[in-house]
PDB file of C-alpha atoms and ligand atoms in Angstrom:
ATOM      1  CA  MET B   1      -0.223   1.161  29.403  1.00  0.00           C
ATOM      2  CA  LEU B   2       1.554   1.772  26.083  1.00  0.00           C
ATOM      3  CA  LYS B   3       3.548   5.098  25.951  1.00  0.00           C
ATOM      4  CA  THR B   4       2.417   7.656  23.611  1.00  0.00           C
ATOM      5  CA  GLU B   5       5.366   9.031  21.437  1.00  0.00           C
ATOM      6  CA  LYS B   6       5.746  12.302  19.990  1.00  0.00           C
ATOM      7  CA  VAL B   7       5.614  12.485  16.537  1.00  0.00           C
ATOM      8  CA  TYR B   8       8.165  15.174  14.642  1.00  0.00           C
ATOM      9  CA  GLN B   9       7.361  16.187  11.134  1.00  0.00           C
ATOM     10  CA  ILE B  10      10.440  16.852   8.636  1.00  0.00           C
ATOM     11  CA  THR B  11       9.481  18.338   5.205  1.00  0.00           C
ATOM     12  CA  VAL B  12      12.130  18.150   2.300  1.00  0.00           C
ATOM     13  CA  PRO B  13      11.751  19.253  -1.525  1.00  0.00           C
ATOM     14  CA  THR B  14      11.475  16.560  -4.189  1.00  0.00           C
ATOM     15  CA  PRO B  15      12.190  16.974  -8.038  1.00  0.00           C
ATOM     16  CA  PHE B  16       8.854  15.051  -8.574  1.00  0.00           C
ATOM     17  CA  PRO B  17       5.621  16.580  -9.707  1.00  0.00           C
ATOM     18  CA  VAL B  18       4.113  15.753  -6.007  1.00  0.00           C
ATOM     19  CA  GLY B  19       6.206  18.460  -4.703  1.00  0.00           C
ATOM     20  CA  ASP B  20       7.653  18.041  -0.741  1.00  0.00           C
ATOM     21  CA  VAL B  21       7.704  14.804   0.844  1.00  0.00           C
ATOM     22  CA  HIS B  22       7.406  14.348   4.803  1.00  0.00           C
ATOM     23  CA  MET B  23       9.610  12.080   6.757  1.00  0.00           C
ATOM     24  CA  TYR B  24       8.570  11.560  10.625  1.00  0.00           C
ATOM     25  CA  LEU B  25      10.721  11.351  13.557  1.00  0.00           C
ATOM     26  CA  LEU B  26      10.044   9.182  16.289  1.00  0.00           C
ATOM     27  CA  LYS B  27      11.346   9.179  19.771  1.00  0.00           C
ATOM     28  CA  GLY B  28      10.749   5.608  21.703  1.00  0.00           C
ATOM     29  CA  ASP B  29      13.383   3.076  22.812  1.00  0.00           C
ATOM     30  CA  VAL B  30      15.267   4.117  19.580  1.00  0.00           C
ATOM     31  CA  LEU B  31      15.507   7.455  17.438  1.00  0.00           C
ATOM     32  CA  THR B  32      13.598   6.480  14.558  1.00  0.00           C
ATOM     33  CA  LEU B  33      13.303   8.318  11.153  1.00  0.00           C
ATOM     34  CA  ILE B  34       9.979   7.074   9.188  1.00  0.00           C
ATOM     35  CA  ASP B  35      10.734   7.272   5.307  1.00  0.00           C
ATOM     36  CA  ALA B  36      14.089   8.753   4.080  1.00  0.00           C
ATOM     37  CA  GLY B  37      12.870  11.360   1.963  1.00  0.00           C
ATOM     38  CA  VAL B  38      14.855  11.394  -1.900  1.00  0.00           C
ATOM     39  CA  ASN B  39      18.679  11.282  -2.789  1.00  0.00           C
ATOM     40  CA  THR B  40      19.373  14.944  -3.510  1.00  0.00           C
ATOM     41  CA  ASP B  41      21.572  17.413  -1.715  1.00  0.00           C
ATOM     42  CA  GLU B  42      18.794  19.780  -1.221  1.00  0.00           C
ATOM     43  CA  ALA B  43      16.772  16.873   0.989  1.00  0.00           C
ATOM     44  CA  TRP B  44      20.154  15.989   2.743  1.00  0.00           C
ATOM     45  CA  GLU B  45      20.570  19.964   3.584  1.00  0.00           C
ATOM     46  CA  THR B  46      17.180  20.211   4.795  1.00  0.00           C
ATOM     47  CA  LEU B  47      17.017  17.100   6.775  1.00  0.00           C
ATOM     48  CA  HIS B  48      20.291  18.068   8.456  1.00  0.00           C
ATOM     49  CA  TYR B  49      18.623  21.642   9.099  1.00  0.00           C
ATOM     50  CA  GLN B  50      15.153  20.533  10.419  1.00  0.00           C
ATOM     51  CA  LEU B  51      16.938  17.811  12.782  1.00  0.00           C
ATOM     52  CA  LYS B  52      19.067  20.384  13.758  1.00  0.00           C
ATOM     53  CA  GLU B  53      15.852  22.492  14.655  1.00  0.00           C
ATOM     54  CA  LEU B  54      14.395  19.527  16.669  1.00  0.00           C
ATOM     55  CA  GLY B  55      17.318  19.557  18.898  1.00  0.00           C
ATOM     56  CA  TYR B  56      18.873  16.158  16.989  1.00  0.00           C
ATOM     57  CA  ASP B  57      22.147  15.678  14.680  1.00  0.00           C
ATOM     58  CA  VAL B  58      21.723  13.319  11.602  1.00  0.00           C
ATOM     59  CA  LYS B  59      24.370  11.145  13.816  1.00  0.00           C
ATOM     60  CA  ASP B  60      21.355  10.621  16.420  1.00  0.00           C
ATOM     61  CA  ILE B  61      19.241   8.527  14.059  1.00  0.00           C
ATOM     62  CA  GLU B  62      19.466   4.975  15.336  1.00  0.00           C
ATOM     63  CA  GLN B  63      16.924   3.149  12.923  1.00  0.00           C
ATOM     64  CA  ILE B  64      14.884   3.782   9.515  1.00  0.00           C
ATOM     65  CA  ILE B  65      11.472   2.407   8.920  1.00  0.00           C
ATOM     66  CA  LEU B  66       9.858   2.548   5.280  1.00  0.00           C
ATOM     67  CA  THR B  67       6.541   2.995   4.318  1.00  0.00           C
ATOM     68  CA  HIS B  68       7.194   1.846   0.755  1.00  0.00           C
ATOM     69  CA  HIS B  69       9.850   1.536  -1.728  1.00  0.00           C
ATOM     70  CA  HIS B  70       9.189   4.951  -4.022  1.00  0.00           C
ATOM     71  CA  PRO B  71      12.294   6.882  -4.417  1.00  0.00           C
ATOM     72  CA  ASP B  72      10.853   9.802  -2.489  1.00  0.00           C
ATOM     73  CA  HIS B  73      10.315   7.909   0.628  1.00  0.00           C
ATOM     74  CA  THR B  74      13.741   6.082   0.442  1.00  0.00           C
ATOM     75  CA  GLY B  75      16.406   8.305  -0.966  1.00  0.00           C
ATOM     76  CA  LEU B  76      18.401   9.282   1.892  1.00  0.00           C
ATOM     77  CA  VAL B  77      19.174   5.709   3.140  1.00  0.00           C
ATOM     78  CA  SER B  78      22.120   5.814   0.426  1.00  0.00           C
ATOM     79  CA  ARG B  79      23.500   9.043   2.712  1.00  0.00           C
ATOM     80  CA  LEU B  80      22.213   7.637   6.262  1.00  0.00           C
ATOM     81  CA  GLU B  81      25.352   5.129   6.359  1.00  0.00           C
ATOM     82  CA  HIS B  82      25.452   5.076  10.154  1.00  0.00           C
ATOM     83  CA  VAL B  83      22.361   3.507  10.400  1.00  0.00           C
ATOM     84  CA  GLN B  84      22.469  -0.153  10.937  1.00  0.00           C
ATOM     85  CA  GLN B  85      18.853  -1.071  11.545  1.00  0.00           C
ATOM     86  CA  ILE B  86      16.524  -0.665   8.562  1.00  0.00           C
ATOM     87  CA  TYR B  87      12.848  -2.233   8.194  1.00  0.00           C
ATOM     88  CA  ALA B  88      10.346  -2.177   5.704  1.00  0.00           C
ATOM     89  CA  HIS B  89       8.008  -4.563   3.689  1.00  0.00           C
ATOM     90  CA  PRO B  90      10.466  -7.443   1.935  1.00  0.00           C
ATOM     91  CA  LEU B  91       9.866  -5.831  -1.486  1.00  0.00           C
ATOM     92  CA  VAL B  92      11.702  -3.002  -0.485  1.00  0.00           C
ATOM     93  CA  GLU B  93      14.754  -5.279  -0.240  1.00  0.00           C
ATOM     94  CA  LYS B  94      14.648  -5.771  -4.058  1.00  0.00           C
ATOM     95  CA  TRP B  95      14.836  -1.957  -4.739  1.00  0.00           C
ATOM     96  CA  LEU B  96      17.086  -1.087  -2.111  1.00  0.00           C
ATOM     97  CA  THR B  97      19.573  -3.523  -3.332  1.00  0.00           C
ATOM     98  CA  ARG B  98      18.851  -3.262  -6.980  1.00  0.00           C
ATOM     99  CA  ASP B  99      18.018  -6.656  -7.180  1.00  0.00           C
ATOM    100  CA  GLN B 100      19.005  -7.246 -11.201  1.00  0.00           C
ATOM    101  CA  GLU B 101      16.599 -10.316 -11.568  1.00  0.00           C
ATOM    102  CA  TYR B 102      13.723  -7.941 -10.097  1.00  0.00           C
ATOM    103  CA  PHE B 103      14.453  -5.021 -12.339  1.00  0.00           C
ATOM    104  CA  ASP B 104      14.747  -7.064 -15.224  1.00  0.00           C
ATOM    105  CA  ARG B 105      11.527  -8.532 -14.694  1.00  0.00           C
ATOM    106  CA  TYR B 106      10.089  -4.891 -13.716  1.00  0.00           C
ATOM    107  CA  PHE B 107      10.855  -3.519 -17.373  1.00  0.00           C
ATOM    108  CA  GLN B 108       9.822  -6.537 -19.317  1.00  0.00           C
ATOM    109  CA  PHE B 109       6.472  -6.514 -17.368  1.00  0.00           C
ATOM    110  CA  PHE B 110       5.971  -2.961 -18.749  1.00  0.00           C
ATOM    111  CA  GLU B 111       7.287  -3.474 -22.234  1.00  0.00           C
ATOM    112  CA  ASP B 112       4.847  -6.800 -22.733  1.00  0.00           C
ATOM    113  CA  TYR B 113       1.795  -4.881 -21.265  1.00  0.00           C
ATOM    114  CA  TYR B 114       2.451  -1.570 -23.126  1.00  0.00           C
ATOM    115  CA  GLN B 115       2.614  -3.951 -26.280  1.00  0.00           C
ATOM    116  CA  ALA B 116      -0.601  -5.800 -25.488  1.00  0.00           C
ATOM    117  CA  TRP B 117      -2.456  -2.715 -23.976  1.00  0.00           C
ATOM    118  CA  GLY B 118      -1.984  -0.791 -27.523  1.00  0.00           C
ATOM    119  CA  VAL B 119       0.742   1.746 -26.332  1.00  0.00           C
ATOM    120  CA  PRO B 120       2.463   3.264 -29.244  1.00  0.00           C
ATOM    121  CA  GLU B 121       6.198   2.697 -29.099  1.00  0.00           C
ATOM    122  CA  HIS B 122       6.976   6.288 -28.608  1.00  0.00           C
ATOM    123  CA  PHE B 123       5.779   6.264 -24.804  1.00  0.00           C
ATOM    124  CA  GLN B 124       7.895   3.289 -24.232  1.00  0.00           C
ATOM    125  CA  ASP B 125      10.657   6.545 -23.566  1.00  0.00           C
ATOM    126  CA  VAL B 126       8.851   6.753 -20.352  1.00  0.00           C
ATOM    127  CA  LEU B 127      10.497   3.234 -19.447  1.00  0.00           C
ATOM    128  CA  LYS B 128      13.917   5.189 -19.998  1.00  0.00           C
ATOM    129  CA  THR B 129      12.766   8.055 -17.706  1.00  0.00           C
ATOM    130  CA  MET B 130      12.055   5.633 -14.838  1.00  0.00           C
ATOM    131  CA  LYS B 131      15.531   3.988 -15.740  1.00  0.00           C
ATOM    132  CA  LYS B 132      17.209   7.536 -15.512  1.00  0.00           C
ATOM    133  CA  ASN B 133      15.602   8.474 -12.216  1.00  0.00           C
ATOM    134  CA  ARG B 134      16.819   5.435 -10.096  1.00  0.00           C
ATOM    135  CA  HIS B 135      19.628   7.291  -8.414  1.00  0.00           C
ATOM    136  CA  LEU B 136      16.920   9.620  -6.872  1.00  0.00           C
ATOM    137  CA  ALA B 137      16.264   6.149  -4.845  1.00  0.00           C
ATOM    138  CA  GLY B 138      17.918   4.908  -1.891  1.00  0.00           C
ATOM    139  CA  GLU B 139      20.587   2.183  -1.626  1.00  0.00           C
ATOM    140  CA  GLY B 140      21.176  -0.130   1.070  1.00  0.00           C
ATOM    141  CA  ALA B 141      19.803  -3.616   2.469  1.00  0.00           C
ATOM    142  CA  LEU B 142      17.204  -4.229   5.160  1.00  0.00           C
ATOM    143  CA  THR B 143      17.817  -5.305   8.409  1.00  0.00           C
ATOM    144  CA  GLY B 144      14.527  -7.002   8.766  1.00  0.00           C
ATOM    145  CA  TYR B 145      11.131  -7.303   7.367  1.00  0.00           C
ATOM    146  CA  LEU B 146       7.867  -6.089   8.668  1.00  0.00           C
ATOM    147  CA  GLN B 147       4.604  -7.571   8.391  1.00  0.00           C
ATOM    148  CA  GLU B 148       0.601  -7.188   9.542  1.00  0.00           C
ATOM    149  CA  HIS B 149       0.613  -6.836  13.221  1.00  0.00           C
ATOM    150  CA  ASP B 150       4.323  -6.569  14.011  1.00  0.00           C
ATOM    151  CA  THR B 151       5.114  -3.849  16.328  1.00  0.00           C
ATOM    152  CA  LEU B 152       7.593  -1.471  15.407  1.00  0.00           C
ATOM    153  CA  PRO B 153      11.078  -2.102  16.743  1.00  0.00           C
ATOM    154  CA  GLY B 154      11.740   0.122  19.666  1.00  0.00           C
ATOM    155  CA  HIS B 155       8.447   1.629  19.651  1.00  0.00           C
ATOM    156  CA  GLU B 156       5.969  -0.628  21.397  1.00  0.00           C
ATOM    157  CA  GLY B 157       2.910   1.140  20.699  1.00  0.00           C
ATOM    158  CA  TRP B 158       3.145   1.036  16.964  1.00  0.00           C
ATOM    159  CA  THR B 159       1.792  -1.745  14.876  1.00  0.00           C
ATOM    160  CA  VAL B 160       1.941  -2.645  11.086  1.00  0.00           C
ATOM    161  CA  ILE B 161      -0.985  -2.438   9.083  1.00  0.00           C
ATOM    162  CA  GLU B 162      -0.373  -3.755   5.634  1.00  0.00           C
ATOM    163  CA  THR B 163      -2.149  -1.337   2.774  1.00  0.00           C
ATOM    164  CA  PRO B 164      -1.266  -2.507  -0.762  1.00  0.00           C
ATOM    165  CA  GLY B 165      -2.690  -0.431  -3.238  1.00  0.00           C
ATOM    166  CA  HIS B 166      -0.417   2.792  -4.267  1.00  0.00           C
ATOM    167  CA  ALA B 167       2.523   0.682  -4.052  1.00  0.00           C
ATOM    168  CA  GLN B 168       2.958  -3.386  -3.541  1.00  0.00           C
ATOM    169  CA  SER B 169       5.265  -2.843  -0.596  1.00  0.00           C
ATOM    170  CA  HIS B 170       3.010  -0.155   0.924  1.00  0.00           C
ATOM    171  CA  LEU B 171       2.628  -0.537   5.112  1.00  0.00           C
ATOM    172  CA  SER B 172       1.029   1.917   7.705  1.00  0.00           C
ATOM    173  CA  PHE B 173       1.699   2.281  10.994  1.00  0.00           C
ATOM    174  CA  TYR B 174      -0.985   2.688  13.927  1.00  0.00           C
ATOM    175  CA  HIS B 175      -0.654   3.557  17.349  1.00  0.00           C
ATOM    176  CA  SER B 176      -2.823   1.248  19.260  1.00  0.00           C
ATOM    177  CA  TYR B 177      -3.252   3.787  22.434  1.00  0.00           C
ATOM    178  CA  ASN B 178      -3.487   7.380  20.828  1.00  0.00           C
ATOM    179  CA  HIS B 179      -4.847   6.018  17.424  1.00  0.00           C
ATOM    180  CA  ASP B 180      -2.448   8.117  15.235  1.00  0.00           C
ATOM    181  CA  LEU B 181      -1.672   6.484  11.946  1.00  0.00           C
ATOM    182  CA  LEU B 182       1.531   7.263   9.713  1.00  0.00           C
ATOM    183  CA  ALA B 183      -0.052   6.490   6.600  1.00  0.00           C
ATOM    184  CA  GLY B 184       2.769   7.204   4.168  1.00  0.00           C
ATOM    185  CA  ASP B 185       0.659   7.621   0.625  1.00  0.00           C
ATOM    186  CA  HIS B 186      -1.941   5.416   1.488  1.00  0.00           C
ATOM    187  CA  MET B 187      -4.075   8.044   1.990  1.00  0.00           C
ATOM    188  CA  LEU B 188      -3.255  11.895   1.386  1.00  0.00           C
ATOM    189  CA  TYR B 189      -5.561  14.741   2.091  1.00  0.00           C
ATOM    190  CA  HIS B 190      -5.407  17.403  -0.695  1.00  0.00           C
ATOM    191  CA  ILE B 191      -4.846  14.560  -3.834  1.00  0.00           C
ATOM    192  CA  SER B 192      -6.182  10.592  -4.194  1.00  0.00           C
ATOM    193  CA  SER B 193      -3.093   8.139  -4.127  1.00  0.00           C
ATOM    194  CA  ASN B 194      -2.636   6.667  -7.415  1.00  0.00           C
ATOM    195  CA  PRO B 195      -2.486   2.879  -7.330  1.00  0.00           C
ATOM    196  CA  LEU B 196       0.383   2.320  -9.599  1.00  0.00           C
ATOM    197  CA  LEU B 197       0.934  -0.650 -11.997  1.00  0.00           C
ATOM    198  CA  GLU B 198       3.602  -2.836 -10.646  1.00  0.00           C
ATOM    199  CA  PRO B 199       4.573  -6.431 -11.695  1.00  0.00           C
ATOM    200  CA  PRO B 200       4.125  -9.082  -9.132  1.00  0.00           C
ATOM    201  CA  MET B 201       6.797  -9.509  -6.015  1.00  0.00           C
ATOM    202  CA  ASP B 202       7.537 -13.097  -6.985  1.00  0.00           C
ATOM    203  CA  LYS B 203       8.158 -14.461 -10.369  1.00  0.00           C
ATOM    204  CA  GLY B 204       5.154 -16.681 -11.776  1.00  0.00           C
ATOM    205  CA  GLN B 205       2.277 -14.785  -9.712  1.00  0.00           C
ATOM    206  CA  PRO B 206      -0.508 -13.024 -11.501  1.00  0.00           C
ATOM    207  CA  ARG B 207      -0.471  -9.359 -12.278  1.00  0.00           C
ATOM    208  CA  PRO B 208      -1.607  -7.094  -9.188  1.00  0.00           C
ATOM    209  CA  LYS B 209      -4.673  -5.072  -9.580  1.00  0.00           C
ATOM    210  CA  PRO B 210      -3.552  -2.278  -7.598  1.00  0.00           C
ATOM    211  CA  MET B 211      -7.161  -0.628  -7.305  1.00  0.00           C
ATOM    212  CA  LEU B 212      -8.563  -3.338  -6.012  1.00  0.00           C
ATOM    213  CA  GLN B 213      -6.297  -4.082  -3.301  1.00  0.00           C
ATOM    214  CA  TYR B 214      -6.712  -0.250  -2.778  1.00  0.00           C
ATOM    215  CA  ARG B 215     -10.211  -0.280  -2.251  1.00  0.00           C
ATOM    216  CA  GLU B 216      -9.798  -3.173  -0.328  1.00  0.00           C
ATOM    217  CA  SER B 217      -6.691  -1.440   2.052  1.00  0.00           C
ATOM    218  CA  MET B 218      -9.195   1.652   2.165  1.00  0.00           C
ATOM    219  CA  GLN B 219     -12.120  -0.410   3.256  1.00  0.00           C
ATOM    220  CA  LYS B 220      -9.614  -2.108   6.054  1.00  0.00           C
ATOM    221  CA  MET B 221      -9.034   1.201   7.701  1.00  0.00           C
ATOM    222  CA  LEU B 222     -12.650   2.121   8.282  1.00  0.00           C
ATOM    223  CA  SER B 223     -12.521  -0.732  10.955  1.00  0.00           C
ATOM    224  CA  TYR B 224      -9.749   1.203  12.809  1.00  0.00           C
ATOM    225  CA  GLU B 225     -10.421   4.208  14.983  1.00  0.00           C
ATOM    226  CA  VAL B 226      -8.063   6.724  13.651  1.00  0.00           C
ATOM    227  CA  ASN B 227      -7.204  10.044  15.198  1.00  0.00           C
ATOM    228  CA  GLN B 228      -4.285  12.115  13.603  1.00  0.00           C
ATOM    229  CA  VAL B 229      -3.146  11.121   9.973  1.00  0.00           C
ATOM    230  CA  TYR B 230       0.568  11.556   9.257  1.00  0.00           C
ATOM    231  CA  PRO B 231       0.906  11.438   5.410  1.00  0.00           C
ATOM    232  CA  GLY B 232       3.663  11.368   3.092  1.00  0.00           C
ATOM    233  CA  HIS B 233       2.862  14.463   1.453  1.00  0.00           C
ATOM    234  CA  GLY B 234       0.298  17.574   1.932  1.00  0.00           C
ATOM    235  CA  PRO B 235      -1.491  18.404   5.237  1.00  0.00           C
ATOM    236  CA  LEU B 236      -1.842  16.469   8.403  1.00  0.00           C
ATOM    237  CA  PHE B 237      -5.582  15.487   8.898  1.00  0.00           C
ATOM    238  CA  HIS B 238      -8.232  13.897  10.983  1.00  0.00           C
ATOM    239  CA  LYS B 239     -11.669  12.348   9.710  1.00  0.00           C
ATOM    240  CA  VAL B 240     -10.463   9.654   7.759  1.00  0.00           C
ATOM    241  CA  ASP B 241     -13.629   7.955   7.310  1.00  0.00           C
ATOM    242  CA  TYR B 242     -14.939  10.708   5.792  1.00  0.00           C
ATOM    243  CA  LEU B 243     -12.362  11.082   3.494  1.00  0.00           C
ATOM    244  CA  ILE B 244     -12.307   7.141   2.594  1.00  0.00           C
ATOM    245  CA  LYS B 245     -15.849   7.322   1.745  1.00  0.00           C
ATOM    246  CA  GLU B 246     -15.259  10.563  -0.469  1.00  0.00           C
ATOM    247  CA  ARG B 247     -12.410   8.617  -2.212  1.00  0.00           C
ATOM    248  CA  ILE B 248     -14.423   5.475  -3.169  1.00  0.00           C
ATOM    249  CA  ASN B 249     -17.298   7.638  -4.202  1.00  0.00           C
ATOM    250  CA  LYS B 250     -14.668   9.586  -6.581  1.00  0.00           C
ATOM    251  CA  GLN B 251     -13.525   6.483  -7.928  1.00  0.00           C
ATOM    252  CA  GLU B 252     -16.698   4.702  -8.860  1.00  0.00           C
ATOM    253  CA  LYS B 253     -17.941   7.658 -10.682  1.00  0.00           C
ATOM    254  CA  ARG B 254     -14.449   7.736 -12.589  1.00  0.00           C
ATOM    255  CA  ALA B 255     -15.337   3.768 -13.241  1.00  0.00           C
ATOM    256  CA  GLU B 256     -18.996   4.820 -14.858  1.00  0.00           C
ATOM    257  CA  LYS B 257     -17.059   7.271 -17.029  1.00  0.00           C
ATOM    258  CA  VAL B 258     -14.834   4.794 -18.457  1.00  0.00           C
ATOM    259  CA  PHE B 259     -17.944   2.368 -18.424  1.00  0.00           C
ATOM    260  CA  SER B 260     -19.371   4.918 -21.002  1.00  0.00           C
ATOM    261  CA  PHE B 261     -16.800   4.822 -23.139  1.00  0.00           C
ATOM    262  CA  LEU B 262     -17.286   1.333 -23.987  1.00  0.00           C
ATOM    263  CA  ALA B 263     -20.621   1.911 -25.010  1.00  0.00           C
ATOM    264  CA  ASP B 264     -19.551   1.965 -28.688  1.00  0.00           C
ATOM    265  CA  GLY B 265     -17.420  -1.007 -28.603  1.00  0.00           C
ATOM    266  CA  PRO B 266     -14.022  -2.410 -27.454  1.00  0.00           C
ATOM    267  CA  LEU B 267     -11.384  -0.351 -26.765  1.00  0.00           C
ATOM    268  CA  THR B 268      -7.572  -1.021 -25.695  1.00  0.00           C
ATOM    269  CA  PRO B 269      -6.493   0.317 -22.248  1.00  0.00           C
ATOM    270  CA  PHE B 270      -4.204   3.076 -24.309  1.00  0.00           C
ATOM    271  CA  GLU B 271      -7.820   4.314 -26.154  1.00  0.00           C
ATOM    272  CA  VAL B 272      -9.540   4.499 -22.958  1.00  0.00           C
ATOM    273  CA  CYS B 273      -6.467   6.561 -21.138  1.00  0.00           C
ATOM    274  CA  GLN B 274      -6.554   9.104 -24.020  1.00  0.00           C
ATOM    275  CA  LYS B 275     -10.201   9.481 -23.703  1.00  0.00           C
ATOM    276  CA  LEU B 276     -10.047   9.852 -19.694  1.00  0.00           C
ATOM    277  CA  PHE B 277      -7.036  12.131 -19.730  1.00  0.00           C
ATOM    278  CA  PRO B 278      -7.380  13.999 -23.036  1.00  0.00           C
ATOM    279  CA  ARG B 279      -5.048  16.864 -22.020  1.00  0.00           C
ATOM    280  CA  LYS B 280      -2.657  14.861 -19.361  1.00  0.00           C
ATOM    281  CA  PHE B 281      -2.143  11.365 -20.908  1.00  0.00           C
ATOM    282  CA  GLU B 282       1.134  12.659 -22.771  1.00  0.00           C
ATOM    283  CA  SER B 283       2.751  14.309 -20.060  1.00  0.00           C
ATOM    284  CA  GLN B 284       1.848  12.158 -17.461  1.00  0.00           C
ATOM    285  CA  PHE B 285       1.649   9.031 -18.955  1.00  0.00           C
ATOM    286  CA  GLU B 286       2.511   6.287 -16.382  1.00  0.00           C
ATOM    287  CA  LEU B 287       0.110   7.998 -13.800  1.00  0.00           C
ATOM    288  CA  THR B 288      -2.916   8.142 -16.519  1.00  0.00           C
ATOM    289  CA  LEU B 289      -2.244   5.031 -17.517  1.00  0.00           C
ATOM    290  CA  SER B 290      -2.079   3.279 -14.021  1.00  0.00           C
ATOM    291  CA  GLU B 291      -5.510   5.374 -13.264  1.00  0.00           C
ATOM    292  CA  THR B 292      -6.980   4.029 -16.470  1.00  0.00           C
ATOM    293  CA  MET B 293      -6.060   0.049 -15.777  1.00  0.00           C
ATOM    294  CA  ALA B 294      -7.190   0.836 -12.053  1.00  0.00           C
ATOM    295  CA  GLN B 295     -10.470   1.688 -13.463  1.00  0.00           C
ATOM    296  CA  LEU B 296     -10.900  -1.117 -16.266  1.00  0.00           C
ATOM    297  CA  ASP B 297      -9.565  -3.759 -13.649  1.00  0.00           C
ATOM    298  CA  TYR B 298     -12.310  -2.488 -11.122  1.00  0.00           C
ATOM    299  CA  LEU B 299     -14.801  -2.663 -13.757  1.00  0.00           C
ATOM    300  CA  GLU B 300     -13.979  -6.244 -14.607  1.00  0.00           C
ATOM    301  CA  SER B 301     -13.972  -7.165 -10.877  1.00  0.00           C
ATOM    302  CA  THR B 302     -17.833  -5.921 -10.807  1.00  0.00           C
ATOM    303  CA  GLY B 303     -18.653  -8.345 -13.770  1.00  0.00           C
ATOM    304  CA  ARG B 304     -19.790  -5.370 -16.013  1.00  0.00           C
ATOM    305  CA  VAL B 305     -16.652  -5.457 -18.389  1.00  0.00           C
ATOM    306  CA  LYS B 306     -14.468  -8.441 -19.749  1.00  0.00           C
ATOM    307  CA  VAL B 307     -11.140  -8.491 -21.199  1.00  0.00           C
ATOM    308  CA  GLU B 308     -10.457 -10.079 -24.379  1.00  0.00           C
ATOM    309  CA  ARG B 309      -7.255 -11.020 -26.161  1.00  0.00           C
ATOM    310  CA  ASN B 310      -6.675 -10.821 -29.732  1.00  0.00           C
ATOM    311  CA  GLY B 311      -3.015 -12.147 -30.642  1.00  0.00           C
ATOM    312  CA  ASN B 312      -0.965 -10.169 -28.404  1.00  0.00           C
ATOM    313  CA  ARG B 313      -3.587  -7.457 -27.935  1.00  0.00           C
ATOM    314  CA  LEU B 314      -5.958  -6.922 -24.660  1.00  0.00           C
ATOM    315  CA  THR B 315      -9.264  -4.916 -25.312  1.00  0.00           C
ATOM    316  CA  TYR B 316     -12.057  -4.121 -23.002  1.00  0.00           C
ATOM    317  CA  MET B 317     -15.895  -4.482 -23.403  1.00  0.00           C
ATOM    318  CA  ARG B 318     -18.911  -4.395 -21.960  1.00  0.00           C
ATOM    319  CA  VAL B 319     -20.262  -7.537 -20.882  1.00  0.00           C
ATOM    320  CA  LYS B 320     -23.798  -7.913 -22.389  1.00  0.00           C
ATOM    321  CA  GLN B 321     -26.613  -8.633 -20.459  1.00  0.00           C
TER     322      GLN B 321
HETATM  323 ZN1  LIG R 401       4.726   6.832  -3.090  1.00  0.00          ZN
END
């Protein structure tokens, strides 16, 4: 019989709009920290304090396993210098090691697509903010990569489920005996996860379509019996099937809204974004544009919408039937 392991939640503040982020401490053959918060003094102090409450010291952590590469999940890797074993999806390596070739490609990707999607120049400052926030993310190197069906090292009951969508690097961890799920940001109870735009992991691959991946990852989760969900943000929850169906429903409704915007003719993604988020697109540009592209990619995949290129500009329109 597989051992059940107690999962301890550790919660630290972040400077991001999402608020607090959770990490989880797993005691198996080794003591593992799942995710690593954000690289700030507040998060570091809070981690010390909460570990102490649980009867541990920071030095007791033997291993780190990351659900994805976002800065609020990797930050303290930089400060947990004594930890030798760090595992995650291969893409996380590019972020932890500050892979310059990948970063150049990352920013070039957004510059090119912003132009193609009709984004005015002053919004390109968003890219500068993204560069500025880099110090909040962790720096280090991975010991090994994790992929679908792998067992977490030192934790024989936990297996890896690849769940791309919110991030290209996203992994969830499932306990095959008690059916608990360490879900990272794949599924949150209080808000829907944003399928964020990212360049392909490897040069020359086509642009990932995060919403299509996200839908697939959610459908995949339906085939698992899930008990307790331990998410990256917000409350713990059960009833994952119900939540998944609700999220898919809500997304398809939003896609209908985008489809209705295209009734009067073709629009650029930026124009769709303004219509879809009239009050939020300026202050939360990165998120709202990702959400807009998510719906356009989805509609395109259903065959009701097509994309046309004029020069270097891309416009989306209804397919006439
Ligand atoms: Zn995230």
